[in-house]
Amino acid sequence: MAEHYVPENLPTRIQHYIDGKFVDSVNGATFDVLNPVSNTNYATAAAGQKEDIDLAVAAATRAFNEGPWPRMKPRERSRILNKIADAVEAQEARLAELESFDSGLPITQARGQAMRAAENFRFFADLIVAQFDDAMKVPGAQINYVNRKPIGVAGLITPWNTPFMLESWKLAPSLASGCTVVLKPAEFTPLSASLWAVIFEEAGLPQGVFNLVNGLGEEAGDALVKHPDVPLISFTGETTTGQTIFRNAATNLKGLSMELGGKSPCVVFADADLDAAIDSALFGVFSLNGERCTAGSRILVERSIYDDFCEKYAARAKNIVVGDPHDPKTEVGALVHPEHYNKVMSYVDIGKSEGRLLAGGGRPDGLEHGNYVAPTVFADVLPDARIFQEEIFGPVVAITPFDNDEEALELANGVKYGLAAYIWTQNLTRAHNFAQNVEAGMVWLNSHNVRDLRTPFGGVKASGLGHEGGFRSIDFYTDQQAVHIALGAVHTPKFGASTTN
Ligand code: NAD
């Protein structure tokens, strides 16, 4: 097997972080963590059980009820959040190499993730100092105002694709809002989450505000979802897991925010800037190894440019550099885990009977070990094909032709998911009409996924519940209590004041 890069000082033991201390599971349980390039076990991580979640929730509850964090002035919290952002930025190179090593993401793309994580903290640091709430007046009668309060202990459950960045998505707004948290990161990629503990401690986050419990979804995740003292769960992951969590959270009627799977269309009309569309449609599905919730994994192309598009697209896909995630030339690295690799490969096999294979179709030449999949392109895929309907979450794309706007819309909307949509056309009227009718939480016209942090983020249909992003995230982590103040005499029917009895 070829030599590959292993970061220095790699921990071999990954622990929980509860009430300001790194600890093992109470019962000593652990699970193996694999490196996606060699699929060898490089570390063991503490496998949290119900009793570990209980300890973490107890610490977070104490910090919420008795500690300073929820009671601090927004500016004080904001200062700490900015220090966190500085620390994340300062550790960008280290974070990126750990993230790349643990998840198989190409190093150049892992760098961007650390910067984005820092930006999330800065954004919410700014937002909370600028935040104000409504006051409403009924002249002479009443004043009403909104008393916004952090809800309590937030349970944060995250997936393995871009783990550190996705954790920041939930950590930044929940902490900014004054909540205390228990984070349960994905078991495939537990390496970078421990860095938060050190960064937070050094930035001055009070003890017990941040707690981390590693472990399997069915054990640690499940216990967090079912814990009666955790009033809200922010979850990002698969749609089927979201459904399980939804059921399990019902007993305690928890607040839920769910960012789930996707099968997003990239629709290319004949009047599009073809070169730009091809660049974007390649990046949209092959960046982040295709392990991207908003991947444009179904490309719908107007028939008059279909052949030309397919030929150019496939030529470029064949030329994508697949290799060691640490090599800066690598464009597609190794998939996160052999289980996931097998799932993606099974779709590559299914695709061979559902579409015309134009590129890839298996393991790339020269990469005999590790979870490598060649960027794979299927054309002429019918809408009832499994590779058209189901989320593959790897470097595999389905291309389908269409004849007119109506058919394009029908194809775009003809799946259970509704996360993102990408539309390529120079026609303004068509672009806006299509954008408004496509069933997707987020639409990009003539662009891939470039997001302004103020905008809503979330999916419709099987892609999610609720929207986060900007003030919407703060809304999720806070209660908005309405306080009504009478300004004068209030008309009150006098029950029981009758003299006739
Ligand atoms: P997953 O659903 O398998 O796991 C996500 C997290 O949930 C992990 O931490 C896991 O341990 C935990 N979990 C699993 N079972 C659980 C249970 N019964 N109770 C509580 N927690 C449980 O998802 P994944 O494979 O890690 O991530 C890939 C999926 O995430 C894809 O479907 C992708 O589209 C989706 N995703 C969505 C977004 C978005 O914003 N919409 C972003 C990134 C990823």
PDB file of C-alpha atoms in Angstrom, residues 108-380:
ATOM      1  CA  THR A 108      -7.668  22.288  -0.063  1.00  0.00           C
ATOM      2  CA  GLN A 109     -11.403  21.902   0.565  1.00  0.00           C
ATOM      3  CA  ALA A 110     -10.890  21.160   4.273  1.00  0.00           C
ATOM      4  CA  ARG A 111      -9.075  24.530   4.643  1.00  0.00           C
ATOM      5  CA  GLY A 112     -12.167  26.368   3.501  1.00  0.00           C
ATOM      6  CA  GLN A 113     -14.231  24.560   6.125  1.00  0.00           C
ATOM      7  CA  ALA A 114     -12.180  25.938   9.028  1.00  0.00           C
ATOM      8  CA  MET A 115     -12.523  29.495   7.715  1.00  0.00           C
ATOM      9  CA  ARG A 116     -16.258  29.032   7.329  1.00  0.00           C
ATOM     10  CA  ALA A 117     -16.515  27.716  10.895  1.00  0.00           C
ATOM     11  CA  ALA A 118     -14.754  30.863  12.182  1.00  0.00           C
ATOM     12  CA  GLU A 119     -17.063  33.016  10.088  1.00  0.00           C
ATOM     13  CA  ASN A 120     -20.108  31.385  11.662  1.00  0.00           C
ATOM     14  CA  PHE A 121     -18.918  32.458  15.119  1.00  0.00           C
ATOM     15  CA  ARG A 122     -18.181  36.019  13.974  1.00  0.00           C
ATOM     16  CA  PHE A 123     -21.526  36.265  12.275  1.00  0.00           C
ATOM     17  CA  PHE A 124     -23.532  35.275  15.362  1.00  0.00           C
ATOM     18  CA  ALA A 125     -21.281  37.406  17.594  1.00  0.00           C
ATOM     19  CA  ASP A 126     -22.345  40.399  15.497  1.00  0.00           C
ATOM     20  CA  LEU A 127     -25.946  39.347  15.281  1.00  0.00           C
ATOM     21  CA  ILE A 128     -26.611  39.165  19.018  1.00  0.00           C
ATOM     22  CA  VAL A 129     -25.286  42.648  19.720  1.00  0.00           C
ATOM     23  CA  ALA A 130     -27.397  44.073  16.901  1.00  0.00           C
ATOM     24  CA  GLN A 131     -30.482  42.133  17.899  1.00  0.00           C
ATOM     25  CA  PHE A 132     -33.585  43.895  19.178  1.00  0.00           C
ATOM     26  CA  ASP A 133     -37.075  42.669  19.745  1.00  0.00           C
ATOM     27  CA  ASP A 134     -40.515  44.017  19.068  1.00  0.00           C
ATOM     28  CA  ALA A 135     -42.555  46.298  21.302  1.00  0.00           C
ATOM     29  CA  MET A 136     -46.160  46.938  20.303  1.00  0.00           C
ATOM     30  CA  LYS A 137     -48.433  49.680  21.524  1.00  0.00           C
ATOM     31  CA  VAL A 138     -52.217  49.848  21.734  1.00  0.00           C
ATOM     32  CA  PRO A 139     -52.588  53.605  22.427  1.00  0.00           C
ATOM     33  CA  GLY A 140     -53.835  54.331  25.906  1.00  0.00           C
ATOM     34  CA  ALA A 141     -54.525  50.671  26.617  1.00  0.00           C
ATOM     35  CA  GLN A 142     -51.558  48.364  26.477  1.00  0.00           C
ATOM     36  CA  ILE A 143     -47.894  47.946  25.715  1.00  0.00           C
ATOM     37  CA  ASN A 144     -46.627  44.551  24.651  1.00  0.00           C
ATOM     38  CA  TYR A 145     -43.030  43.534  24.344  1.00  0.00           C
ATOM     39  CA  VAL A 146     -41.083  40.424  23.523  1.00  0.00           C
ATOM     40  CA  ASN A 147     -38.881  39.006  26.245  1.00  0.00           C
ATOM     41  CA  ARG A 148     -36.484  36.729  24.414  1.00  0.00           C
ATOM     42  CA  LYS A 149     -34.930  33.967  26.507  1.00  0.00           C
ATOM     43  CA  PRO A 150     -32.533  31.129  25.701  1.00  0.00           C
ATOM     44  CA  ILE A 151     -34.498  27.877  25.834  1.00  0.00           C
ATOM     45  CA  GLY A 152     -32.084  25.808  27.916  1.00  0.00           C
ATOM     46  CA  VAL A 153     -29.903  22.819  27.094  1.00  0.00           C
ATOM     47  CA  ALA A 154     -29.655  22.344  23.331  1.00  0.00           C
ATOM     48  CA  GLY A 155     -28.923  18.868  21.958  1.00  0.00           C
ATOM     49  CA  LEU A 156     -26.819  19.099  18.790  1.00  0.00           C
ATOM     50  CA  ILE A 157     -26.462  16.018  16.587  1.00  0.00           C
ATOM     51  CA  THR A 158     -24.241  16.294  13.536  1.00  0.00           C
ATOM     52  CA  PRO A 159     -23.171  14.241  10.487  1.00  0.00           C
ATOM     53  CA  TRP A 160     -19.713  13.288   9.257  1.00  0.00           C
ATOM     54  CA  ASN A 161     -19.544  15.388   6.114  1.00  0.00           C
ATOM     55  CA  THR A 162     -17.570  18.560   6.877  1.00  0.00           C
ATOM     56  CA  PRO A 163     -17.969  17.711  10.583  1.00  0.00           C
ATOM     57  CA  PHE A 164     -16.218  20.706  12.183  1.00  0.00           C
ATOM     58  CA  MET A 165     -17.949  23.252   9.972  1.00  0.00           C
ATOM     59  CA  LEU A 166     -21.373  21.696  10.476  1.00  0.00           C
ATOM     60  CA  GLU A 167     -20.808  21.613  14.231  1.00  0.00           C
ATOM     61  CA  SER A 168     -20.046  25.344  14.088  1.00  0.00           C
ATOM     62  CA  TRP A 169     -23.382  25.891  12.383  1.00  0.00           C
ATOM     63  CA  LYS A 170     -25.162  24.707  15.482  1.00  0.00           C
ATOM     64  CA  LEU A 171     -22.657  25.682  18.170  1.00  0.00           C
ATOM     65  CA  ALA A 172     -22.386  29.332  17.109  1.00  0.00           C
ATOM     66  CA  PRO A 173     -26.104  30.241  17.196  1.00  0.00           C
ATOM     67  CA  SER A 174     -26.963  28.071  20.214  1.00  0.00           C
ATOM     68  CA  LEU A 175     -24.139  29.530  22.300  1.00  0.00           C
ATOM     69  CA  ALA A 176     -24.791  33.055  20.991  1.00  0.00           C
ATOM     70  CA  SER A 177     -28.404  32.698  22.135  1.00  0.00           C
ATOM     71  CA  GLY A 178     -27.287  31.852  25.681  1.00  0.00           C
ATOM     72  CA  CYS A 179     -28.135  28.164  25.586  1.00  0.00           C
ATOM     73  CA  THR A 180     -25.829  25.538  27.026  1.00  0.00           C
ATOM     74  CA  VAL A 181     -25.189  22.523  24.830  1.00  0.00           C
ATOM     75  CA  VAL A 182     -24.485  18.833  24.491  1.00  0.00           C
ATOM     76  CA  LEU A 183     -22.896  17.986  21.145  1.00  0.00           C
ATOM     77  CA  LYS A 184     -23.030  14.432  19.762  1.00  0.00           C
ATOM     78  CA  PRO A 185     -20.779  14.372  16.693  1.00  0.00           C
ATOM     79  CA  ALA A 186     -20.877  11.675  14.011  1.00  0.00           C
ATOM     80  CA  GLU A 187     -19.136   8.430  14.926  1.00  0.00           C
ATOM     81  CA  PHE A 188     -17.307   8.178  11.583  1.00  0.00           C
ATOM     82  CA  THR A 189     -15.443  11.448  12.227  1.00  0.00           C
ATOM     83  CA  PRO A 190     -14.974  12.218  15.932  1.00  0.00           C
ATOM     84  CA  LEU A 191     -11.434  13.639  15.651  1.00  0.00           C
ATOM     85  CA  SER A 192     -11.936  17.375  15.263  1.00  0.00           C
ATOM     86  CA  ALA A 193     -14.800  17.848  17.746  1.00  0.00           C
ATOM     87  CA  SER A 194     -12.432  17.645  20.751  1.00  0.00           C
ATOM     88  CA  LEU A 195     -10.699  20.762  19.459  1.00  0.00           C
ATOM     89  CA  TRP A 196     -13.786  22.769  20.323  1.00  0.00           C
ATOM     90  CA  ALA A 197     -13.300  21.954  24.004  1.00  0.00           C
ATOM     91  CA  VAL A 198      -9.799  23.425  24.060  1.00  0.00           C
ATOM     92  CA  ILE A 199     -10.747  26.422  21.914  1.00  0.00           C
ATOM     93  CA  PHE A 200     -13.784  27.193  24.077  1.00  0.00           C
ATOM     94  CA  GLU A 201     -11.908  26.824  27.351  1.00  0.00           C
ATOM     95  CA  GLU A 202      -9.141  29.179  26.208  1.00  0.00           C
ATOM     96  CA  ALA A 203     -11.659  31.714  24.915  1.00  0.00           C
ATOM     97  CA  GLY A 204     -13.313  31.855  28.345  1.00  0.00           C
ATOM     98  CA  LEU A 205     -16.543  29.940  27.799  1.00  0.00           C
ATOM     99  CA  PRO A 206     -17.737  29.120  31.341  1.00  0.00           C
ATOM    100  CA  GLN A 207     -17.446  25.537  32.577  1.00  0.00           C
ATOM    101  CA  GLY A 208     -20.349  23.258  31.709  1.00  0.00           C
ATOM    102  CA  VAL A 209     -21.686  25.409  28.858  1.00  0.00           C
ATOM    103  CA  PHE A 210     -20.209  23.115  26.201  1.00  0.00           C
ATOM    104  CA  ASN A 211     -20.342  19.350  26.612  1.00  0.00           C
ATOM    105  CA  LEU A 212     -19.332  16.740  24.097  1.00  0.00           C
ATOM    106  CA  VAL A 213     -20.393  13.110  24.124  1.00  0.00           C
ATOM    107  CA  ASN A 214     -18.988  10.875  21.404  1.00  0.00           C
ATOM    108  CA  GLY A 215     -20.685   7.655  20.451  1.00  0.00           C
ATOM    109  CA  LEU A 216     -23.059   5.835  18.198  1.00  0.00           C
ATOM    110  CA  GLY A 217     -26.308   7.372  17.051  1.00  0.00           C
ATOM    111  CA  GLU A 218     -28.421   4.525  18.399  1.00  0.00           C
ATOM    112  CA  GLU A 219     -26.807   4.878  21.853  1.00  0.00           C
ATOM    113  CA  ALA A 220     -25.530   8.370  22.669  1.00  0.00           C
ATOM    114  CA  GLY A 221     -27.670  10.148  20.047  1.00  0.00           C
ATOM    115  CA  ASP A 222     -30.783   8.285  21.088  1.00  0.00           C
ATOM    116  CA  ALA A 223     -30.249   9.047  24.788  1.00  0.00           C
ATOM    117  CA  LEU A 224     -29.834  12.753  24.004  1.00  0.00           C
ATOM    118  CA  VAL A 225     -33.022  12.834  21.935  1.00  0.00           C
ATOM    119  CA  LYS A 226     -34.989  11.096  24.695  1.00  0.00           C
ATOM    120  CA  HIS A 227     -33.589  13.093  27.620  1.00  0.00           C
ATOM    121  CA  PRO A 228     -36.406  14.997  29.345  1.00  0.00           C
ATOM    122  CA  ASP A 229     -34.143  17.932  30.307  1.00  0.00           C
ATOM    123  CA  VAL A 230     -33.137  18.709  26.715  1.00  0.00           C
ATOM    124  CA  PRO A 231     -35.959  20.832  25.295  1.00  0.00           C
ATOM    125  CA  LEU A 232     -34.634  21.096  21.757  1.00  0.00           C
ATOM    126  CA  ILE A 233     -32.679  19.088  19.241  1.00  0.00           C
ATOM    127  CA  SER A 234     -30.926  20.486  16.213  1.00  0.00           C
ATOM    128  CA  PHE A 235     -30.174  17.594  13.892  1.00  0.00           C
ATOM    129  CA  THR A 236     -28.383  17.309  10.562  1.00  0.00           C
ATOM    130  CA  GLY A 237     -28.237  13.927   8.885  1.00  0.00           C
ATOM    131  CA  GLU A 238     -30.180  11.422   6.870  1.00  0.00           C
ATOM    132  CA  THR A 239     -33.900  11.714   6.320  1.00  0.00           C
ATOM    133  CA  THR A 240     -34.579   8.271   7.841  1.00  0.00           C
ATOM    134  CA  THR A 241     -32.629   9.198  10.990  1.00  0.00           C
ATOM    135  CA  GLY A 242     -34.614  12.434  11.128  1.00  0.00           C
ATOM    136  CA  GLN A 243     -37.834  10.430  11.078  1.00  0.00           C
ATOM    137  CA  THR A 244     -36.640   8.257  13.987  1.00  0.00           C
ATOM    138  CA  ILE A 245     -35.656  11.346  15.964  1.00  0.00           C
ATOM    139  CA  PHE A 246     -38.992  12.994  15.207  1.00  0.00           C
ATOM    140  CA  ARG A 247     -40.804   9.973  16.679  1.00  0.00           C
ATOM    141  CA  ASN A 248     -38.526   9.744  19.699  1.00  0.00           C
ATOM    142  CA  ALA A 249     -38.768  13.460  20.452  1.00  0.00           C
ATOM    143  CA  ALA A 250     -42.563  13.352  20.466  1.00  0.00           C
ATOM    144  CA  THR A 251     -42.858  12.041  24.038  1.00  0.00           C
ATOM    145  CA  ASN A 252     -41.308  15.207  25.411  1.00  0.00           C
ATOM    146  CA  LEU A 253     -42.609  17.483  22.612  1.00  0.00           C
ATOM    147  CA  LYS A 254     -39.192  18.880  21.803  1.00  0.00           C
ATOM    148  CA  GLY A 255     -38.362  21.728  19.493  1.00  0.00           C
ATOM    149  CA  LEU A 256     -36.806  20.238  16.369  1.00  0.00           C
ATOM    150  CA  SER A 257     -34.733  21.681  13.586  1.00  0.00           C
ATOM    151  CA  MET A 258     -33.876  19.154  10.910  1.00  0.00           C
ATOM    152  CA  GLU A 259     -31.514  19.504   7.997  1.00  0.00           C
ATOM    153  CA  LEU A 260     -31.897  16.261   6.077  1.00  0.00           C
ATOM    154  CA  GLY A 261     -30.950  14.618   2.798  1.00  0.00           C
ATOM    155  CA  GLY A 262     -31.201  15.920  -0.746  1.00  0.00           C
ATOM    156  CA  LYS A 263     -31.245  15.013  -4.414  1.00  0.00           C
ATOM    157  CA  SER A 264     -30.993  18.487  -5.844  1.00  0.00           C
ATOM    158  CA  PRO A 265     -31.513  19.299  -9.518  1.00  0.00           C
ATOM    159  CA  CYS A 266     -29.142  21.374 -11.599  1.00  0.00           C
ATOM    160  CA  VAL A 267     -31.212  22.555 -14.564  1.00  0.00           C
ATOM    161  CA  VAL A 268     -29.346  23.742 -17.650  1.00  0.00           C
ATOM    162  CA  PHE A 269     -31.358  25.498 -20.360  1.00  0.00           C
ATOM    163  CA  ALA A 270     -30.076  25.866 -23.910  1.00  0.00           C
ATOM    164  CA  ASP A 271     -29.545  29.609 -23.470  1.00  0.00           C
ATOM    165  CA  ALA A 272     -27.191  29.141 -20.492  1.00  0.00           C
ATOM    166  CA  ASP A 273     -23.544  30.132 -20.465  1.00  0.00           C
ATOM    167  CA  LEU A 274     -22.508  26.542 -21.142  1.00  0.00           C
ATOM    168  CA  ASP A 275     -18.904  26.742 -19.947  1.00  0.00           C
ATOM    169  CA  ALA A 276     -19.895  28.331 -16.657  1.00  0.00           C
ATOM    170  CA  ALA A 277     -22.712  25.810 -16.215  1.00  0.00           C
ATOM    171  CA  ILE A 278     -20.355  22.891 -16.774  1.00  0.00           C
ATOM    172  CA  ASP A 279     -17.771  24.235 -14.304  1.00  0.00           C
ATOM    173  CA  SER A 280     -20.475  24.725 -11.733  1.00  0.00           C
ATOM    174  CA  ALA A 281     -22.286  21.447 -12.324  1.00  0.00           C
ATOM    175  CA  LEU A 282     -18.987  19.577 -11.913  1.00  0.00           C
ATOM    176  CA  PHE A 283     -18.061  21.405  -8.732  1.00  0.00           C
ATOM    177  CA  GLY A 284     -21.641  21.076  -7.454  1.00  0.00           C
ATOM    178  CA  VAL A 285     -21.513  17.303  -7.303  1.00  0.00           C
ATOM    179  CA  PHE A 286     -17.825  16.373  -7.105  1.00  0.00           C
ATOM    180  CA  SER A 287     -16.625  18.880  -4.498  1.00  0.00           C
ATOM    181  CA  LEU A 288     -16.439  17.515  -0.949  1.00  0.00           C
ATOM    182  CA  ASN A 289     -16.206  14.034  -2.552  1.00  0.00           C
ATOM    183  CA  GLY A 290     -19.870  14.363  -3.474  1.00  0.00           C
ATOM    184  CA  GLU A 291     -20.621  13.933   0.233  1.00  0.00           C
ATOM    185  CA  ARG A 292     -22.605  17.110   0.248  1.00  0.00           C
ATOM    186  CA  CYS A 293     -26.244  17.560   1.212  1.00  0.00           C
ATOM    187  CA  THR A 294     -26.792  20.284  -1.386  1.00  0.00           C
ATOM    188  CA  ALA A 295     -24.996  18.420  -4.204  1.00  0.00           C
ATOM    189  CA  GLY A 296     -26.561  19.021  -7.613  1.00  0.00           C
ATOM    190  CA  SER A 297     -26.672  15.274  -8.194  1.00  0.00           C
ATOM    191  CA  ARG A 298     -29.329  15.291 -10.933  1.00  0.00           C
ATOM    192  CA  ILE A 299     -28.434  17.360 -13.961  1.00  0.00           C
ATOM    193  CA  LEU A 300     -31.368  18.167 -16.239  1.00  0.00           C
ATOM    194  CA  VAL A 301     -30.302  19.455 -19.641  1.00  0.00           C
ATOM    195  CA  GLU A 302     -32.393  20.920 -22.475  1.00  0.00           C
ATOM    196  CA  ARG A 303     -32.363  18.490 -25.388  1.00  0.00           C
ATOM    197  CA  SER A 304     -30.880  20.844 -28.003  1.00  0.00           C
ATOM    198  CA  ILE A 305     -27.601  21.078 -26.042  1.00  0.00           C
ATOM    199  CA  TYR A 306     -27.821  17.666 -24.357  1.00  0.00           C
ATOM    200  CA  ASP A 307     -25.242  15.753 -26.418  1.00  0.00           C
ATOM    201  CA  ASP A 308     -22.772  18.611 -26.369  1.00  0.00           C
ATOM    202  CA  PHE A 309     -23.221  19.034 -22.619  1.00  0.00           C
ATOM    203  CA  CYS A 310     -22.818  15.314 -21.894  1.00  0.00           C
ATOM    204  CA  GLU A 311     -19.671  15.020 -23.977  1.00  0.00           C
ATOM    205  CA  LYS A 312     -17.953  18.046 -22.424  1.00  0.00           C
ATOM    206  CA  TYR A 313     -19.105  17.176 -18.913  1.00  0.00           C
ATOM    207  CA  ALA A 314     -17.883  13.575 -19.124  1.00  0.00           C
ATOM    208  CA  ALA A 315     -14.510  14.615 -20.528  1.00  0.00           C
ATOM    209  CA  ARG A 316     -13.952  16.899 -17.573  1.00  0.00           C
ATOM    210  CA  ALA A 317     -15.208  14.323 -15.060  1.00  0.00           C
ATOM    211  CA  LYS A 318     -12.704  11.778 -16.381  1.00  0.00           C
ATOM    212  CA  ASN A 319      -9.962  14.321 -15.835  1.00  0.00           C
ATOM    213  CA  ILE A 320     -10.746  15.021 -12.153  1.00  0.00           C
ATOM    214  CA  VAL A 321      -7.787  14.218  -9.912  1.00  0.00           C
ATOM    215  CA  VAL A 322      -8.683  11.523  -7.395  1.00  0.00           C
ATOM    216  CA  GLY A 323      -6.107  10.709  -4.756  1.00  0.00           C
ATOM    217  CA  ASP A 324      -4.625  11.149  -1.308  1.00  0.00           C
ATOM    218  CA  PRO A 325      -6.726  13.740   0.523  1.00  0.00           C
ATOM    219  CA  HIS A 326      -3.574  15.416   1.819  1.00  0.00           C
ATOM    220  CA  ASP A 327      -2.187  16.119  -1.640  1.00  0.00           C
ATOM    221  CA  PRO A 328      -3.080  19.703  -2.658  1.00  0.00           C
ATOM    222  CA  LYS A 329      -3.597  18.533  -6.262  1.00  0.00           C
ATOM    223  CA  THR A 330      -6.385  16.165  -5.193  1.00  0.00           C
ATOM    224  CA  GLU A 331      -9.887  17.210  -6.245  1.00  0.00           C
ATOM    225  CA  VAL A 332     -11.768  14.125  -4.990  1.00  0.00           C
ATOM    226  CA  GLY A 333     -10.382  12.294  -1.957  1.00  0.00           C
ATOM    227  CA  ALA A 334     -11.429   9.098  -0.187  1.00  0.00           C
ATOM    228  CA  LEU A 335     -14.998   8.482   0.975  1.00  0.00           C
ATOM    229  CA  VAL A 336     -15.397   8.629   4.695  1.00  0.00           C
ATOM    230  CA  HIS A 337     -15.805   4.973   5.678  1.00  0.00           C
ATOM    231  CA  PRO A 338     -15.923   1.502   4.073  1.00  0.00           C
ATOM    232  CA  GLU A 339     -19.628   1.197   4.928  1.00  0.00           C
ATOM    233  CA  HIS A 340     -20.370   4.370   3.019  1.00  0.00           C
ATOM    234  CA  TYR A 341     -17.996   3.349   0.214  1.00  0.00           C
ATOM    235  CA  ASN A 342     -19.952   0.102  -0.217  1.00  0.00           C
ATOM    236  CA  LYS A 343     -23.220   2.018  -0.338  1.00  0.00           C
ATOM    237  CA  VAL A 344     -21.929   4.400  -3.031  1.00  0.00           C
ATOM    238  CA  MET A 345     -20.425   1.512  -5.025  1.00  0.00           C
ATOM    239  CA  SER A 346     -23.736  -0.340  -4.903  1.00  0.00           C
ATOM    240  CA  TYR A 347     -25.381   2.686  -6.565  1.00  0.00           C
ATOM    241  CA  VAL A 348     -22.620   2.731  -9.193  1.00  0.00           C
ATOM    242  CA  ASP A 349     -23.591  -0.871 -10.002  1.00  0.00           C
ATOM    243  CA  ILE A 350     -27.300  -0.069 -10.034  1.00  0.00           C
ATOM    244  CA  GLY A 351     -26.578   2.893 -12.328  1.00  0.00           C
ATOM    245  CA  LYS A 352     -24.991   0.639 -14.925  1.00  0.00           C
ATOM    246  CA  SER A 353     -28.407  -0.869 -15.649  1.00  0.00           C
ATOM    247  CA  GLU A 354     -30.273   2.435 -15.293  1.00  0.00           C
ATOM    248  CA  GLY A 355     -28.197   4.820 -17.388  1.00  0.00           C
ATOM    249  CA  ARG A 356     -25.462   5.162 -19.985  1.00  0.00           C
ATOM    250  CA  LEU A 357     -22.095   5.227 -18.224  1.00  0.00           C
ATOM    251  CA  LEU A 358     -20.048   8.173 -19.512  1.00  0.00           C
ATOM    252  CA  ALA A 359     -17.271   8.385 -16.921  1.00  0.00           C
ATOM    253  CA  GLY A 360     -15.973   6.503 -13.892  1.00  0.00           C
ATOM    254  CA  GLY A 361     -17.988   3.499 -12.838  1.00  0.00           C
ATOM    255  CA  GLY A 362     -15.795   2.059 -10.107  1.00  0.00           C
ATOM    256  CA  ARG A 363     -12.470   2.319  -8.362  1.00  0.00           C
ATOM    257  CA  PRO A 364      -9.965   4.619 -10.096  1.00  0.00           C
ATOM    258  CA  ASP A 365      -6.891   2.956 -11.605  1.00  0.00           C
ATOM    259  CA  GLY A 366      -3.856   2.861  -9.353  1.00  0.00           C
ATOM    260  CA  LEU A 367      -5.777   3.296  -6.102  1.00  0.00           C
ATOM    261  CA  GLU A 368      -6.171  -0.251  -4.907  1.00  0.00           C
ATOM    262  CA  HIS A 369      -6.812   0.525  -1.242  1.00  0.00           C
ATOM    263  CA  GLY A 370      -8.924   3.048   0.584  1.00  0.00           C
ATOM    264  CA  ASN A 371     -12.404   4.332  -0.161  1.00  0.00           C
ATOM    265  CA  TYR A 372     -11.778   5.791  -3.609  1.00  0.00           C
ATOM    266  CA  VAL A 373     -14.524   6.097  -6.193  1.00  0.00           C
ATOM    267  CA  ALA A 374     -13.880   7.543  -9.655  1.00  0.00           C
ATOM    268  CA  PRO A 375     -16.178  10.485 -10.494  1.00  0.00           C
ATOM    269  CA  THR A 376     -19.052   8.676 -12.158  1.00  0.00           C
ATOM    270  CA  VAL A 377     -21.434  10.100 -14.758  1.00  0.00           C
ATOM    271  CA  PHE A 378     -24.583   8.384 -16.032  1.00  0.00           C
ATOM    272  CA  ALA A 379     -26.573   9.878 -18.910  1.00  0.00           C
ATOM    273  CA  ASP A 380     -30.111   9.158 -20.202  1.00  0.00           C
TER     274      ASP A 380
END
